[in-house]
Structures are given as structure tokens and as C-alpha cells.
């Protein structure tokens, strides 16, 4: 019997929830994650990787569950002192969190790859699910607004996603090289799951890394996307604004249009079941099920069902 190989493309809180669900499922030993690094930025001279850290803290049960990011039992003495010194402190970095960023920055200065740094941080927090990076190069998501071009963190955290989105770019993407680990994982995948993450800036940034999307298209894997929308609304974050800026509808059709070149199936919430017929007309298999993952049980249940549906549908297609 061949070993099952599952890849999860993940970004943001939705990606971390999906990762937690798979980590607690029967499919944990078969799963590897490819995370988003395009939200990364520099603060106070330190390199911060929000999406990767949210993955690590969530899988290591160190996340602040109430806010969905940062460490639990956190203090903010360093930030308070920086504020007293007149520094910009809109990016909330706790004292424990800062240790992560100091460690990462020191290793980067020593020439250690971001993939290796991620592995060391994951090990520190007892994370057993492998986290791969799409690239070790610096790629930064930038958002064009009425205030001009902003980094994603400026738009997301400082401006609270309030500004209209005119355009989005991934700075440095043209020269970015994919990691061999990510390409090999995709090539050997039986099932590729796209987490309910922002399709434009979280998953979109991963797919924009040269060779990554082509690798998925040529992989032969069964690709299934979990929609981040429930009742045509985002659970968290600015995916609706991002979809609109890209000229896509804020519904299942808009999500489909982001992934249609390689997609086999979509998972949509019961509130969106009216989209089922249209999605099936595009040749997709459709799983309609509650997709809001609040409790650990809901995360595990949903992600187990996603894998089971993918495997059953794949078998049916092969018959």
C-alpha cells in the first residue's frame, strides 16, 4: 500500500485552523504544510513572519486563542518602552513574540535560510507537522490604496483594512526561487488542500512564486479548496475587498476563479449551497458542509471530512 501524501496551502488564521484540524486528524502523519511568507516585514530592525508564526504558535498550542495571533500569556513591556521612546508601535509585538523575531533576525544575518529557521522554531514549539516555505527569498505583498502603496501589515494592522483596495502586488516575486522542498512535496502529493485563507494575498502569494502553480497543475494531485466565505462574507480579514479589487465576485464563483486552472473540488458552507449547481457545471465535485471552525473538534471534523471527500471523489473519477 502506497503512503498517502497530503499538502495544505495555508495562510492567516484560516490556514492555521485548517492545519490544526489536520494535525489532530488521522491524516497528520501524511500531511505537510506550505505557508505564506509574503506578509513578512521588518519592525524595529527585526524580521517578522506573521503567517508562519501563527502556524507555529497554533500547532504548538502557544497561540492567543482570543485574538487568533501572537503568543498566549503575553506581556508588552518592550513595546510600552518603545512607545515611550516615540517609536511607532501599531504592530503589536509581545515580549515572548519578540524573542522569536530576534532569533529569526540573528539567524538570517548569519546566512541561515528562512526554511531552516522555520524548522528550528517549529521544533522549539513541539510542532510535528512539517512547515515548508514556497521560497526562501524575500517577497512582500503590497496594497495600493487612496493613501498610496502600503505594506500588507500597514494596510491590515495599522489601517484596519478600512481603505479601498486599488491594486495588489508581490514585490520581489519575479526573482524569487521556489524551494526544492515545496516543489518535491507538490509533485508527490495525492491530495492538495487549499485552506480557507485569503485567495488573493495568502494563497495568491504562494501561487505567484515562480513554478509553484505550474507544479500544482502538473502534479496529478486531487486539488480541493475550502472556501473562506460563509454566506458570501469573509469570516475574518479583507478577502472580500481583495476579491473585489481583482474584479472577482465575492462568492463561490469568485473563489473558483482564483483556482480554476487546477481545481477538482470545492468545499462550501451550507449557507452557500445555492452555488452548488454552478460549481458542478464547471466540472467540480462539491462538498456542502458547515465550515466555521471554532472548536478543536470542529477543525478536526471538517478537515477529516475534506480529506475523506477528496479521496472518495478521486477514486470515483479514476473508476
XYZ file of C-alpha atoms in Angstrom:
319
model
C 0.000 0.000 0.000
C 1.403 3.376 -1.001
C 1.690 6.093 1.610
C -0.830 8.923 1.348
C 0.712 12.365 0.746
C -1.339 15.485 1.577
C -0.288 19.103 1.059
C -2.046 22.035 2.739
C -1.549 25.514 1.272
C -2.114 27.825 4.229
C -2.061 31.484 5.191
C -3.518 33.554 8.015
C -5.886 32.379 10.746
C -7.961 30.232 8.348
C -4.825 28.389 7.290
C -3.740 27.837 10.889
C -7.172 26.433 11.814
C -7.052 24.020 8.882
C -3.522 22.975 9.876
C -4.660 22.318 13.451
C -7.549 20.215 12.173
C -5.225 18.054 10.073
C -2.668 17.813 12.913
C -5.319 16.286 15.191
C -6.788 14.028 12.487
C -5.882 10.516 11.319
C -4.064 12.186 8.423
C -1.445 14.056 10.485
C 1.422 11.748 9.505
C 0.541 12.156 5.829
C 0.412 15.976 5.824
C 2.866 18.778 5.094
C 2.068 22.493 5.002
C 3.264 25.145 2.562
C 2.860 28.523 4.288
C 2.684 32.134 3.135
C 5.772 34.334 3.604
C 4.615 37.394 1.632
C 3.105 39.078 4.723
C 6.613 39.255 6.230
C 8.011 42.651 7.175
C 10.618 44.400 9.292
C 9.785 46.130 12.585
C 12.314 47.717 14.974
C 15.086 46.124 12.922
C 13.587 42.654 13.364
C 12.210 40.323 10.674
C 8.612 39.339 11.441
C 6.793 36.482 9.669
C 3.152 36.727 10.836
C 1.574 33.856 8.881
C 4.363 31.365 9.613
C 4.418 32.316 13.302
C 0.635 31.964 13.523
C 1.014 28.448 12.095
C 3.788 27.562 14.557
C 2.069 29.080 17.611
C -1.267 27.450 16.695
C 0.198 23.990 16.102
C 2.332 24.312 19.242
C -0.695 25.457 21.301
C 1.047 28.730 22.100
C -1.379 30.985 20.220
C -3.529 33.638 21.879
C -6.866 31.980 21.040
C -8.908 35.095 21.718
C -7.229 37.280 19.105
C -6.075 34.474 16.806
C -2.458 35.593 16.606
C 0.510 36.241 18.916
C 1.507 34.226 21.975
C -0.739 33.380 24.915
C 0.133 34.765 28.393
C 1.860 37.646 26.592
C 3.248 40.867 28.113
C 4.161 44.093 26.308
C 6.860 45.799 28.349
C 9.271 46.226 25.426
C 6.541 47.729 23.239
C 5.495 50.110 26.022
C 9.066 51.320 26.381
C 9.449 51.736 22.605
C 6.234 53.767 22.628
C 7.634 55.963 25.422
C 10.697 56.497 23.221
C 8.466 57.789 20.437
C 8.605 54.732 18.185
C 5.720 53.506 16.026
C 4.101 50.638 17.931
C 0.941 49.953 15.894
C 2.267 46.472 15.135
C 1.576 44.720 18.439
C 4.607 42.545 19.206
C 4.610 40.966 22.649
C 7.710 40.192 24.694
C 7.610 36.429 24.017
C 6.866 37.090 20.356
C 9.849 39.451 20.132
C 12.152 36.607 21.189
C 11.037 34.736 18.056
C 11.791 37.758 15.864
C 15.191 38.406 17.487
C 16.114 34.741 16.968
C 14.941 34.760 13.328
C 16.751 38.006 12.527
C 20.034 36.849 14.101
C 19.981 33.620 12.099
C 19.115 35.469 8.886
C 22.154 37.709 9.441
C 24.240 34.535 9.796
C 23.017 33.375 6.377
C 20.682 30.638 7.646
C 17.790 30.047 5.227
C 14.281 31.010 6.309
C 13.220 27.374 5.733
C 15.819 26.180 8.247
C 14.862 28.931 10.715
C 11.202 27.891 10.404
C 12.120 24.261 11.161
C 14.087 25.281 14.264
C 11.232 27.455 15.566
C 8.713 24.690 14.874
C 10.881 22.226 16.806
C 11.128 24.663 19.732
C 7.314 24.702 19.979
C 6.896 20.948 19.565
C 5.309 21.203 16.113
C 5.419 17.845 14.342
C 3.584 18.768 11.126
C 6.297 19.867 8.644
C 6.022 23.514 7.559
C 7.609 24.216 4.171
C 8.147 27.623 2.587
C 7.361 28.316 -1.082
C 10.563 30.372 -1.343
C 13.479 31.410 0.881
C 13.668 34.761 -0.902
C 12.027 37.967 0.301
C 8.597 38.582 -1.217
C 6.367 41.347 0.125
C 2.663 41.829 -0.543
C 1.904 45.485 -1.176
C -1.543 47.065 -1.348
C -2.341 50.171 -3.391
C -4.874 52.399 -1.618
C -6.010 56.026 -1.655
C -3.022 56.644 0.650
C -0.660 55.147 -1.938
C 1.188 51.832 -1.751
C 1.256 50.236 1.704
C 2.846 47.070 3.007
C 0.265 44.409 3.824
C 0.809 44.918 7.566
C 0.282 48.685 7.225
C -2.991 48.031 5.398
C -4.109 45.143 7.619
C -2.982 46.210 11.105
C -2.395 49.975 11.063
C -5.317 50.879 8.759
C -7.594 48.007 9.969
C -8.425 47.113 6.309
C -10.563 50.280 6.146
C -9.064 51.704 2.945
C -10.362 50.791 -0.501
C -8.053 48.429 -2.363
C -6.999 49.660 -5.816
C -4.300 47.125 -6.644
C -2.092 44.406 -5.145
C 1.454 43.358 -5.989
C 4.018 40.886 -4.684
C 7.284 42.795 -4.518
C 10.293 40.646 -5.404
C 8.230 37.805 -6.860
C 9.886 37.819 -10.299
C 13.326 36.976 -8.895
C 12.087 34.598 -6.172
C 13.199 30.985 -6.498
C 10.916 28.189 -5.282
C 12.285 25.881 -2.597
C 13.028 22.371 -3.799
C 11.200 21.023 -0.746
C 7.953 22.754 -1.812
C 8.274 21.600 -5.444
C 9.004 17.996 -4.391
C 6.101 17.975 -1.936
C 3.658 19.241 -4.568
C 4.940 16.767 -7.184
C 4.478 13.836 -4.788
C 1.062 14.912 -3.470
C -2.037 12.756 -3.765
C -4.284 15.488 -2.382
C -3.642 19.238 -2.245
C -5.941 21.177 0.084
C -6.267 24.947 -0.212
C -7.120 26.261 3.243
C -9.937 28.802 3.800
C -7.351 31.584 3.543
C -7.451 34.836 1.597
C -7.214 33.678 -2.046
C -5.565 36.889 -3.221
C -2.880 37.699 -0.645
C -2.376 34.439 1.285
C -2.807 31.651 -1.257
C -2.287 34.018 -4.198
C 1.172 34.949 -2.937
C 2.169 31.267 -2.656
C 0.884 30.540 -6.167
C 2.698 33.587 -7.553
C 6.121 32.187 -6.609
C 7.626 31.055 -9.939
C 6.991 27.356 -10.737
C 4.644 26.738 -7.764
C 1.317 26.999 -9.626
C 2.727 25.098 -12.616
C 3.879 22.353 -10.230
C 0.313 22.045 -8.871
C -1.158 21.974 -12.383
C 1.234 19.186 -13.429
C 1.167 17.237 -10.168
C -1.737 14.913 -10.901
C -2.929 15.551 -7.338
C -6.606 15.975 -6.483
C -6.934 19.674 -5.587
C -9.711 20.746 -3.229
C -10.285 24.310 -1.962
C -12.153 25.202 1.223
C -13.968 28.482 0.611
C -13.134 31.263 3.112
C -16.624 32.725 2.576
C -19.764 31.908 4.529
C -22.984 33.386 3.190
C -20.924 35.497 0.786
C -18.999 37.119 3.665
C -15.480 36.647 4.967
C -15.124 35.103 8.419
C -12.072 37.287 9.142
C -9.809 39.604 7.181
C -10.094 41.588 3.937
C -10.655 38.795 1.383
C -13.880 40.461 0.189
C -12.078 43.745 -0.599
C -9.220 41.874 -2.242
C -11.556 39.815 -4.440
C -13.393 42.976 -5.485
C -10.131 44.744 -6.360
C -9.181 41.772 -8.549
C -12.510 42.074 -10.383
C -13.903 38.882 -8.888
C -17.299 38.304 -7.308
C -17.489 37.895 -3.515
C -18.957 34.395 -3.608
C -18.051 30.811 -4.514
C -17.680 31.829 -8.170
C -15.062 34.399 -7.190
C -13.117 31.805 -5.187
C -13.342 29.340 -8.090
C -11.962 31.943 -10.497
C -8.784 32.191 -8.378
C -8.021 28.470 -8.686
C -9.897 27.199 -11.744
C -6.824 26.085 -13.746
C -6.055 23.258 -11.316
C -9.150 22.803 -9.134
C -11.036 19.494 -8.825
C -13.364 20.285 -5.920
C -14.654 22.969 -3.592
C -15.910 22.851 -0.025
C -18.620 25.429 0.626
C -20.694 26.256 3.672
C -24.363 25.282 3.921
C -25.246 28.981 3.640
C -23.772 28.967 0.110
C -25.322 25.737 -1.132
C -27.165 27.647 -3.865
C -23.769 27.822 -5.661
C -23.533 24.011 -5.904
C -25.186 23.633 -9.320
C -22.996 26.297 -10.941
C -19.796 24.803 -9.461
C -20.759 21.309 -10.651
C -21.392 22.748 -14.131
C -17.713 23.834 -14.109
C -16.759 20.182 -13.593
C -16.104 20.392 -9.859
C -17.009 17.972 -7.106
C -18.736 19.925 -4.300
C -18.871 19.220 -0.574
C -21.534 21.268 1.249
C -20.926 21.287 4.994
C -20.568 23.677 7.969
C -17.144 25.327 7.528
C -16.868 27.626 10.565
C -14.078 26.143 12.692
C -14.461 27.451 16.243
C -13.634 24.452 18.435
C -10.778 21.909 18.122
C -13.402 19.261 17.342
C -14.881 21.344 14.505
C -11.416 21.845 12.991
C -10.585 18.137 13.095
C -14.037 17.093 11.895
C -14.067 19.462 8.916
C -10.539 18.685 7.746
C -11.069 14.922 8.129
C -14.201 15.188 6.015
C -12.353 17.257 3.404
C -9.669 14.549 3.026
C -12.223 11.714 3.003
C -14.311 13.512 0.371
C -11.205 14.157 -1.758
C -10.084 10.520 -1.597
C -13.576 9.166 -2.364
C -14.080 11.613 -5.267
C -10.610 10.870 -6.651
C -11.378 7.130 -6.573
C -14.709 7.727 -8.289
C -13.052 9.768 -11.053
C -10.462 7.033 -11.609
C -13.145 4.314 -11.869
